[in-house]
CSV table of C-alpha atoms and ligand atoms in Angstrom, one decimal:
chain,number,residue,atom,x,y,z
A,1,MET,CA,1.5,8.8,17.9
A,2,SER,CA,-0.4,6.3,17.9
A,3,ARG,CA,-2.6,8.9,15.0
A,4,TYR,CA,-1.1,10.5,12.1
A,5,ILE,CA,-1.1,12.2,8.7
A,6,VAL,CA,1.8,11.1,5.5
A,7,LYS,CA,1.3,13.0,2.3
A,8,ALA,CA,3.4,12.8,-0.1
A,9,SER,CA,2.9,14.7,-3.9
A,10,LYS,CA,1.9,10.9,-5.1
A,11,LEU,CA,0.2,7.8,-3.8
A,12,VAL,CA,0.4,5.0,-6.3
A,13,THR,CA,-2.7,3.2,-3.9
A,14,VAL,CA,-2.4,-0.5,-5.6
A,15,SER,CA,-6.4,-0.4,-4.9
A,16,GLU,CA,-9.6,0.2,-7.1
A,17,LEU,CA,-8.2,4.3,-6.2
A,18,GLY,CA,-4.9,4.3,-8.1
A,19,THR,CA,-2.5,7.4,-8.3
A,20,ILE,CA,-4.1,10.0,-6.3
A,21,LEU,CA,-1.8,13.4,-7.2
A,22,ASP,CA,-1.1,15.1,-3.8
A,23,GLY,CA,-2.0,12.7,-1.7
A,24,ALA,CA,-1.8,12.1,2.0
A,25,LEU,CA,-2.9,8.8,4.3
A,26,ILE,CA,-5.0,9.1,8.0
A,27,ILE,CA,-2.7,6.6,10.0
A,28,GLN,CA,-4.2,5.5,13.9
A,29,ASP,CA,-2.7,2.8,15.9
A,30,GLY,CA,-1.1,1.0,12.9
A,31,ILE,CA,-4.4,1.2,10.2
A,32,ILE,CA,-5.0,2.9,7.4
A,33,LEU,CA,-8.0,5.1,8.5
A,34,ASN,CA,-8.3,7.5,5.6
A,35,VAL,CA,-7.0,7.6,2.0
A,36,GLY,CA,-7.0,10.4,-0.5
A,37,THR,CA,-6.2,13.8,-1.9
A,38,TRP,CA,-4.5,16.0,1.4
A,39,GLY,CA,-7.4,18.9,-0.7
A,40,ASP,CA,-10.1,16.3,1.4
A,41,ILE,CA,-8.8,15.0,4.0
A,42,LYS,CA,-7.2,18.2,4.7
A,43,GLN,CA,-10.8,19.8,4.6
A,44,ASN,CA,-12.8,17.0,6.5
A,45,VAL,CA,-11.0,14.5,8.2
A,46,VAL,CA,-8.0,17.0,9.9
A,47,GLU,CA,-8.3,17.5,13.9
A,48,THR,CA,-5.7,20.3,14.8
A,49,GLU,CA,-3.8,18.4,17.9
A,50,ASP,CA,-3.1,15.6,14.3
A,51,THR,CA,0.8,15.2,13.9
A,52,LEU,CA,1.4,16.0,9.7
A,53,ILE,CA,4.4,14.7,8.2
A,54,ASP,CA,5.1,15.9,4.4
A,55,TYR,CA,7.1,13.7,2.7
A,56,GLY,CA,6.8,16.3,-0.3
A,57,GLY,CA,8.2,15.6,-3.8
A,58,LEU,CA,8.3,12.2,-3.3
A,59,VAL,CA,6.0,8.9,-3.2
A,60,ILE,CA,4.1,6.7,-0.8
A,61,ALA,CA,3.8,3.2,-2.4
A,62,PRO,CA,2.5,-0.4,-0.7
A,63,GLY,CA,5.5,-1.9,1.7
A,64,LEU,CA,6.9,-4.9,-1.3
A,65,ILE,CA,5.9,-8.4,-0.7
A,66,ASP,CA,8.5,-11.3,-2.2
A,67,CYS,CA,6.5,-14.2,-1.5
A,68,HIS,CA,8.5,-16.6,-2.6
A,69,THR,CA,12.5,-16.6,-0.6
A,70,HIS,CA,14.2,-19.3,1.5
A,71,LEU,CA,16.2,-16.4,3.6
A,72,LEU,CA,16.5,-18.1,7.1
A,73,GLU,CA,17.0,-22.3,6.1
A,74,PHE,CA,19.4,-22.2,3.4
A,75,ALA,CA,20.0,-18.0,2.9
A,76,PRO,CA,22.4,-17.9,6.0
A,77,THR,CA,25.2,-20.1,5.3
A,78,SER,CA,25.2,-19.1,1.9
A,79,LEU,CA,26.4,-15.7,3.2
A,80,TYR,CA,27.6,-15.9,6.2
A,81,PRO,CA,29.8,-18.4,7.8
A,82,VAL,CA,27.8,-19.2,10.8
A,83,THR,CA,27.0,-22.4,13.0
A,84,LYS,CA,23.6,-23.4,14.6
A,85,GLN,CA,24.8,-20.8,17.2
A,86,THR,CA,25.0,-17.7,15.5
A,87,GLN,CA,22.5,-18.5,12.0
A,88,LEU,CA,19.8,-16.4,13.5
A,89,LEU,CA,22.2,-13.5,13.7
A,90,ALA,CA,22.6,-13.8,10.4
A,91,ALA,CA,19.3,-14.9,9.1
A,92,LYS,CA,18.2,-11.2,11.0
A,93,ALA,CA,20.5,-9.4,9.2
A,94,ILE,CA,19.1,-10.4,5.9
A,95,LEU,CA,15.5,-9.8,7.2
A,96,LEU,CA,17.0,-6.5,8.6
A,97,LYS,CA,18.2,-5.8,4.6
A,98,ALA,CA,15.5,-6.2,3.3
A,99,LEU,CA,12.9,-4.0,5.3
A,100,ALA,CA,15.5,-1.8,4.5
A,101,SER,CA,14.5,-2.7,0.9
A,102,GLY,CA,10.8,-2.0,1.5
A,103,ILE,CA,9.5,-5.3,1.7
A,104,THR,CA,7.5,-5.5,4.3
A,105,ALA,CA,6.0,-8.6,3.8
A,106,LEU,CA,7.8,-12.1,2.4
A,107,GLY,CA,6.7,-15.8,1.8
A,108,GLU,CA,9.7,-18.5,3.3
A,109,GLN,CA,9.5,-21.8,1.9
A,110,ILE,CA,10.3,-24.3,4.5
A,111,CYS,CA,12.2,-27.6,2.7
A,112,GLY,CA,14.0,-29.3,5.6
A,113,SER,CA,17.3,-28.2,5.1
A,114,PRO,CA,20.2,-30.1,4.9
A,115,MET,CA,22.6,-27.7,6.7
A,116,LEU,CA,21.5,-26.1,9.2
A,117,TYR,CA,18.1,-27.8,10.1
A,118,THR,CA,15.3,-26.0,13.1
A,119,ASP,CA,12.6,-27.3,13.1
A,120,VAL,CA,9.6,-24.7,11.3
A,121,ASP,CA,7.6,-23.5,15.4
A,122,GLU,CA,10.5,-22.7,16.2
A,123,LEU,CA,12.0,-20.9,13.2
A,124,LYS,CA,8.4,-18.8,13.1
A,125,LYS,CA,9.1,-18.4,17.4
A,126,SER,CA,12.1,-16.6,16.5
A,127,VAL,CA,11.5,-14.4,13.7
A,128,GLU,CA,8.0,-13.0,15.2
A,129,ASP,CA,8.9,-9.7,16.1
A,130,PHE,CA,10.8,-9.6,13.8
A,131,PRO,CA,8.9,-6.1,11.9
A,132,ILE,CA,8.1,-7.8,8.5
A,133,ASP,CA,5.2,-9.6,8.1
A,134,ILE,CA,6.7,-13.5,7.3
A,135,SER,CA,4.2,-16.1,6.0
A,136,PHE,CA,5.2,-20.2,6.0
A,137,ALA,CA,5.1,-22.8,3.6
A,138,SER,CA,5.4,-26.6,4.7
A,139,THR,CA,7.7,-28.1,1.4
A,140,SER,CA,9.1,-31.5,0.3
A,141,ILE,CA,12.4,-31.3,-2.0
A,142,SER,CA,13.6,-33.1,-4.6
A,143,ILE,CA,17.8,-31.9,-5.4
A,144,GLY,CA,18.2,-33.3,-8.6
A,145,LEU,CA,21.8,-34.8,-7.6
A,146,GLU,CA,23.5,-37.8,-9.5
A,147,THR,CA,21.7,-39.9,-6.5
A,148,LEU,CA,18.2,-37.7,-6.1
A,149,LEU,CA,17.8,-35.9,-2.8
A,150,HIS,CA,14.5,-35.9,-0.5
A,151,PHE,CA,13.6,-33.6,2.1
A,152,THR,CA,10.6,-32.9,3.8
A,153,SER,CA,10.1,-29.7,6.5
A,154,ILE,CA,9.2,-32.2,9.0
A,155,THR,CA,11.7,-35.2,8.5
A,156,GLY,CA,14.4,-33.2,10.0
A,157,SER,CA,18.2,-32.7,8.2
A,158,LEU,CA,18.0,-36.4,6.8
A,159,CYS,CA,17.2,-36.9,3.5
A,160,VAL,CA,14.3,-39.3,3.1
A,161,GLU,CA,12.9,-41.8,0.2
A,162,LYS,CA,10.8,-40.9,-2.7
A,163,ASN,CA,8.4,-42.5,-0.9
A,164,VAL,CA,8.0,-41.1,1.8
A,165,LEU,CA,7.2,-37.7,0.6
A,166,VAL,CA,3.8,-39.2,-0.4
A,167,GLN,CA,3.1,-41.3,2.9
A,168,PRO,CA,-0.4,-39.5,3.6
A,169,GLU,CA,0.5,-39.1,7.3
A,170,ILE,CA,4.0,-36.8,5.9
A,171,VAL,CA,1.9,-34.9,3.6
A,172,ARG,CA,-0.7,-34.7,6.2
A,173,SER,CA,1.5,-32.9,8.5
A,174,ILE,CA,3.0,-30.8,6.2
A,175,ALA,CA,-0.3,-29.5,4.9
A,176,LYS,CA,-1.8,-28.6,8.8
A,177,GLN,CA,1.5,-26.5,8.7
A,178,ASN,CA,1.3,-24.8,5.7
A,179,GLU,CA,0.1,-21.5,6.3
A,180,PHE,CA,0.1,-20.4,2.0
A,181,ALA,CA,0.3,-21.5,-0.7
A,182,GLY,CA,3.8,-22.1,-1.8
A,183,GLU,CA,6.4,-24.5,-3.6
A,184,ASN,CA,4.6,-27.8,-1.1
A,185,VAL,CA,5.7,-29.9,-3.7
A,186,PHE,CA,8.8,-30.2,-6.4
A,187,ILE,CA,6.8,-31.3,-9.4
A,188,ASN,CA,10.8,-31.3,-11.1
A,189,ALA,CA,13.8,-32.3,-9.0
A,190,THR,CA,15.0,-28.8,-7.8
A,191,PRO,CA,19.2,-27.7,-9.2
A,192,ALA,CA,19.1,-26.1,-5.5
A,193,ASN,CA,22.1,-23.5,-5.4
A,194,PHE,CA,24.3,-26.8,-7.4
A,195,ALA,CA,26.4,-26.2,-10.1
A,196,LYS,CA,24.9,-27.4,-13.7
A,197,GLU,CA,27.2,-30.5,-13.9
A,198,LEU,CA,26.6,-31.9,-10.3
A,199,VAL,CA,22.7,-31.5,-10.9
A,200,PRO,CA,22.8,-34.1,-14.0
A,201,ASN,CA,18.8,-34.9,-12.7
A,202,ALA,CA,17.4,-31.6,-12.4
A,203,GLY,CA,13.9,-31.5,-14.1
A,204,LYS,CA,13.5,-34.7,-13.0
A,205,ILE,CA,9.6,-35.5,-12.8
A,206,ILE,CA,9.1,-37.5,-9.4
A,207,TYR,CA,5.8,-37.8,-8.8
A,208,SER,CA,3.1,-40.0,-10.8
A,209,GLN,CA,0.1,-37.9,-12.4
A,210,GLU,CA,-2.2,-40.2,-8.9
A,211,GLU,CA,0.5,-39.2,-6.8
A,212,LEU,CA,0.0,-35.7,-7.5
A,213,ASN,CA,-3.4,-35.4,-7.9
A,214,THR,CA,-3.7,-37.0,-4.0
A,215,ILE,CA,-1.5,-35.1,-2.6
A,216,VAL,CA,-3.2,-31.4,-3.6
A,217,SER,CA,-6.6,-33.2,-2.3
A,218,ILE,CA,-5.2,-34.1,1.2
A,219,PHE,CA,-4.6,-30.8,1.5
A,220,HIS,CA,-7.3,-29.2,0.1
A,221,SER,CA,-9.6,-31.8,2.4
A,222,LEU,CA,-8.2,-30.1,5.0
A,223,ASN,CA,-8.8,-26.8,4.1
A,224,LYS,CA,-5.3,-25.6,2.2
A,225,LYS,CA,-4.8,-23.8,-0.3
A,226,ILE,CA,-2.0,-25.7,-2.5
A,227,GLY,CA,1.2,-24.8,-4.7
A,228,THR,CA,4.2,-25.8,-6.7
A,229,HIS,CA,7.8,-25.6,-8.0
A,230,VAL,CA,7.1,-26.6,-11.6
A,231,ALA,CA,9.0,-25.7,-14.8
A,232,GLY,CA,8.6,-27.1,-18.8
A,233,SER,CA,5.0,-28.2,-19.8
A,234,GLU,CA,4.9,-31.1,-19.4
A,235,GLY,CA,5.4,-31.1,-15.4
A,236,ILE,CA,3.0,-28.1,-16.0
A,237,GLU,CA,0.8,-30.6,-17.8
A,238,MET,CA,0.9,-32.3,-15.1
A,239,ALA,CA,0.2,-29.5,-11.9
A,240,LEU,CA,-2.9,-28.0,-14.2
A,241,GLN,CA,-4.3,-31.5,-14.1
A,242,ALA,CA,-3.8,-32.2,-10.2
A,243,ASN,CA,-6.0,-28.3,-9.7
A,244,PHE,CA,-2.5,-26.9,-7.9
A,245,ASP,CA,-3.7,-23.4,-6.6
A,246,VAL,CA,-0.4,-21.7,-7.7
A,247,LEU,CA,2.4,-22.7,-10.0
A,248,HIS,CA,5.7,-21.7,-8.8
A,249,HIS,CA,8.6,-20.6,-11.2
A,250,ALA,CA,6.0,-22.3,-14.7
A,251,HIS,CA,8.7,-21.5,-16.4
A,252,GLY,CA,8.4,-22.1,-19.4
A,253,ILE,CA,4.7,-22.3,-19.9
A,254,SER,CA,2.2,-22.2,-23.1
A,255,SER,CA,0.3,-19.8,-24.3
A,256,GLU,CA,-2.2,-22.8,-24.2
A,257,GLN,CA,-0.9,-23.7,-20.8
A,258,ILE,CA,-1.4,-19.7,-19.8
A,259,GLU,CA,-5.2,-19.5,-20.8
A,260,ARG,CA,-6.0,-22.9,-19.1
A,261,ALA,CA,-4.7,-21.5,-15.7
A,262,SER,CA,-6.9,-18.5,-16.2
A,263,LYS,CA,-10.3,-20.8,-16.3
A,264,GLN,CA,-8.7,-22.8,-13.4
A,265,ASN,CA,-8.1,-19.2,-11.3
A,266,ILE,CA,-4.5,-20.9,-10.8
A,267,HIS,CA,-2.0,-18.0,-9.8
A,268,ILE,CA,1.9,-18.1,-11.0
A,269,VAL,CA,4.3,-17.0,-9.0
A,270,ALA,CA,7.1,-15.8,-11.5
A,271,THR,CA,10.9,-16.2,-11.0
A,272,PRO,CA,12.7,-14.2,-13.1
A,273,LEU,CA,16.4,-15.2,-12.0
A,274,GLY,CA,15.6,-18.4,-12.5
A,275,GLY,CA,15.4,-21.4,-9.8
A,276,THR,CA,14.1,-24.7,-11.8
A,277,HIS,CA,16.5,-26.4,-14.8
A,278,LEU,CA,14.7,-24.0,-17.3
A,279,PRO,CA,16.0,-20.6,-18.3
A,280,PRO,CA,13.1,-18.1,-16.5
A,281,ASN,CA,10.1,-16.4,-17.1
A,282,THR,CA,10.4,-14.1,-20.9
A,283,ILE,CA,8.8,-11.0,-20.6
A,284,GLU,CA,6.6,-12.4,-23.4
A,285,GLU,CA,5.2,-15.1,-20.8
A,286,VAL,CA,4.8,-12.2,-17.6
A,287,LYS,CA,3.0,-10.7,-20.3
A,288,LYS,CA,0.2,-13.3,-21.2
A,289,MET,CA,0.3,-14.2,-18.3
A,290,ILE,CA,-1.1,-10.4,-17.1
A,291,GLN,CA,-3.2,-10.5,-20.2
A,292,ALA,CA,-5.3,-14.0,-19.5
A,293,ASN,CA,-5.9,-11.6,-16.4
A,294,ILE,CA,-3.9,-14.2,-13.8
A,295,THR,CA,-2.5,-13.3,-10.2
A,296,VAL,CA,1.0,-12.5,-11.1
A,297,ALA,CA,3.8,-12.0,-8.1
A,298,ILE,CA,7.6,-11.3,-9.0
A,299,SER,CA,9.6,-13.3,-6.7
A,300,SER,CA,13.5,-12.9,-5.9
A,301,ASP,CA,13.4,-16.9,-5.0
A,302,GLY,CA,16.4,-15.8,-3.1
A,303,TYR,CA,19.3,-15.8,-2.6
A,304,LEU,CA,20.2,-17.4,-5.7
A,305,PRO,CA,22.7,-17.2,-8.2
A,306,PRO,CA,21.3,-15.1,-11.8
A,307,HIS,CA,20.4,-17.6,-14.5
A,308,GLU,CA,22.6,-16.9,-17.2
A,309,ASN,CA,19.2,-16.3,-19.2
A,310,THR,CA,18.2,-14.0,-16.6
A,311,VAL,CA,16.7,-10.1,-18.8
A,312,THR,CA,17.0,-8.7,-15.2
A,313,PHE,CA,19.8,-7.0,-14.8
A,314,PRO,CA,22.3,-9.1,-15.7
A,315,LYS,CA,25.4,-6.8,-14.9
A,316,ILE,CA,23.4,-5.5,-11.9
A,317,LEU,CA,23.0,-8.6,-10.4
A,318,GLN,CA,26.0,-10.6,-9.7
A,319,GLY,CA,26.9,-13.1,-6.3
A,320,LEU,CA,23.9,-14.2,-4.4
A,321,ILE,CA,20.7,-12.3,-5.1
A,322,GLY,CA,17.9,-11.9,-2.8
A,323,PRO,CA,14.5,-9.5,-1.8
A,324,ASP,CA,16.3,-7.0,-1.3
A,325,SER,CA,17.3,-6.3,-5.2
A,326,LEU,CA,13.2,-6.7,-5.4
A,327,MET,CA,12.5,-3.8,-7.7
A,328,ALA,CA,15.5,-4.4,-10.3
A,329,ILE,CA,14.2,-8.2,-10.5
A,330,ALA,CA,10.9,-7.4,-10.8
A,331,HIS,CA,12.0,-4.0,-13.0
A,332,PRO,CA,11.6,-4.8,-16.8
A,333,TYR,CA,8.8,-6.9,-16.5
A,334,MET,CA,6.8,-4.1,-15.3
A,335,LYS,CA,7.9,-1.6,-17.8
A,336,ALA,CA,6.6,-4.0,-20.7
A,337,ILE,CA,3.4,-4.0,-18.6
A,338,THR,CA,3.0,-0.1,-18.8
A,339,GLN,CA,3.7,-0.7,-22.3
A,340,LEU,CA,0.5,-2.4,-22.6
A,341,GLY,CA,-1.0,0.1,-21.7
A,342,TYR,CA,-2.0,-0.9,-18.0
A,343,ASP,CA,-1.1,1.9,-15.3
A,344,GLU,CA,1.2,2.1,-13.0
A,345,ASN,CA,-0.3,0.4,-10.4
A,346,LYS,CA,-1.4,-3.3,-12.5
A,347,ALA,CA,3.2,-3.0,-12.5
A,348,LEU,CA,3.2,-2.5,-8.8
A,349,SER,CA,0.8,-5.0,-8.0
A,350,LEU,CA,3.1,-7.8,-9.6
A,351,ILE,CA,6.1,-7.0,-5.8
A,352,THR,CA,2.4,-5.9,-3.7
A,353,LEU,CA,-1.0,-7.2,-4.1
A,354,ASN,CA,-0.7,-9.9,-6.3
A,355,PRO,CA,2.0,-11.3,-3.9
A,356,ALA,CA,-0.6,-10.7,-0.9
A,357,LYS,CA,-3.3,-12.8,-2.7
A,358,ILE,CA,-0.5,-15.5,-3.0
A,359,LEU,CA,0.2,-15.0,0.5
A,360,GLU,CA,-4.1,-15.1,1.4
A,361,LYS,CA,-3.3,-11.8,3.3
A,362,GLU,CA,-4.8,-9.6,0.9
A,363,SER,CA,-6.8,-7.8,4.1
A,364,LEU,CA,-4.7,-8.0,5.4
A,365,PHE,CA,-2.0,-5.8,3.8
A,366,GLY,CA,-1.1,-5.0,-0.1
A,367,SER,CA,-2.6,-1.8,-0.9
A,368,LEU,CA,-3.0,1.9,0.4
A,369,SER,CA,-6.6,0.9,1.4
A,370,VAL,CA,-8.9,1.4,4.6
A,371,GLY,CA,-8.8,-1.1,7.0
A,372,LYS,CA,-5.2,-2.3,6.6
A,373,GLU,CA,-2.6,-2.1,8.2
A,374,ALA,CA,0.4,1.3,7.7
A,375,ASN,CA,2.9,-1.0,5.7
A,376,PHE,CA,3.9,1.3,3.2
A,377,ILE,CA,7.1,3.6,2.1
A,378,VAL,CA,8.6,6.8,0.7
A,379,SER,CA,10.6,6.7,-2.2
A,380,GLU,CA,12.1,8.9,-5.8
A,381,GLY,CA,9.8,7.4,-7.4
A,382,VAL,CA,7.7,4.7,-7.9
A,383,PRO,CA,9.4,1.8,-6.7
A,384,GLY,CA,10.5,-0.6,-9.3
A,385,LEU,CA,9.3,1.4,-12.5
A,386,GLU,CA,11.6,4.6,-11.8
A,387,VAL,CA,13.2,3.6,-8.2
A,388,VAL,CA,15.5,-0.1,-9.0
A,389,ASP,CA,18.2,1.4,-6.3
A,390,THR,CA,17.3,0.5,-2.5
A,391,ASP,CA,19.5,4.0,-2.1
A,392,ARG,CA,16.1,5.8,-3.3
A,393,ILE,CA,13.8,4.2,-0.9
A,394,LYS,CA,13.0,6.5,2.0
A,395,ALA,CA,11.6,5.1,4.6
A,396,VAL,CA,9.8,1.5,5.3
A,397,TYR,CA,6.5,1.9,7.8
A,398,PHE,CA,5.3,-1.6,9.1
A,399,ARG,CA,2.2,-1.0,10.8
A,400,GLY,CA,2.4,2.2,11.0
A,401,GLU,CA,5.3,2.5,12.4
A,402,LYS,CA,8.9,4.7,10.6
A,403,MET,CA,11.2,1.2,10.4
A,404,ILE,CA,14.0,3.1,8.1
A,405,GLU,CA,14.8,6.6,7.6
A,406,ARG,CA,17.4,7.4,4.9
A,407,SER,CA,19.0,11.0,4.5
B,501,LIG,ZN1,12.5,-21.5,-3.8
């Protein structure tokens, strides 16, 4: 089936076309060939041999994107009792769950795992056939245990001295491997998934301003964007000065810092479940970012235990949470944005078009636009706004092929 038409009572395109009632898409060879009202498409473009898939009263929206995850390195051993031999099976089970929840693209962070280290290229190869578009960020990481531990994506499963993190050859190798501005550098040490009392150094600032400036300039000299794991006004101040392209988390960012981030055209990946030493992004923070015209994505940072202050369905989300809960994680923020007067397309952009921009792949996917990959989901309402429960996603298409179907 290289060409077909799919129609539904509502298309939320997350493009300049906005929402199209009684809309249709023509898909050819995995690409969106046409988008419009069913009336227009029927009159002008339908050929007699075209197959029509009619989703009736359902909603068609772009595939969801989680641009900050740790699914391949840390999640397998956190969620399954696997060994090096079975790690990949667990990773694929985790990816399948994400796909079944409407996720068609991911931004994976590869930090150098102390548990089960796998070379980044090997990891990439092992999932390249999986029907989710996965972009990889190569990072270093500093974990705020009693004794600070540092790792990098290129130095294997043994920890390294802090001075290794700033060696130009190391930074250059990490940058060369890097595919998008992920949490490439941890300005603040992370609590990771450890209990509070085990990570007294979580939040500690690891770098000097000069060191950060140098790391950023090395990435930029190689024509690579760079992001940072950061929280708290002091760390965010350093990130703004060093000219990072993307702030991940940015928990506790001030209104004044939001304004400056906007002027510097810095994107922000909010992580409502947690992920740093501080309480996660408030709804107020994210509203201000949107009002300041910042490109904001909402991500799971999964798999993660939700912070006690998360505003996201604290009762529903228990245990370790990942991208299969992205709609529930984003829901309160998306709702707040519509209450500011923005429409459902703007709200949905937090988990579709904006993360596609973070991944630097917005020309490939992220909206229902002519020429983009046919990555879309069919659901019982607008994802993340009217629908937070994965069971209400009825179909998931990746590059034009139906990968998930629920009755
Ligand atoms: Zn992370």
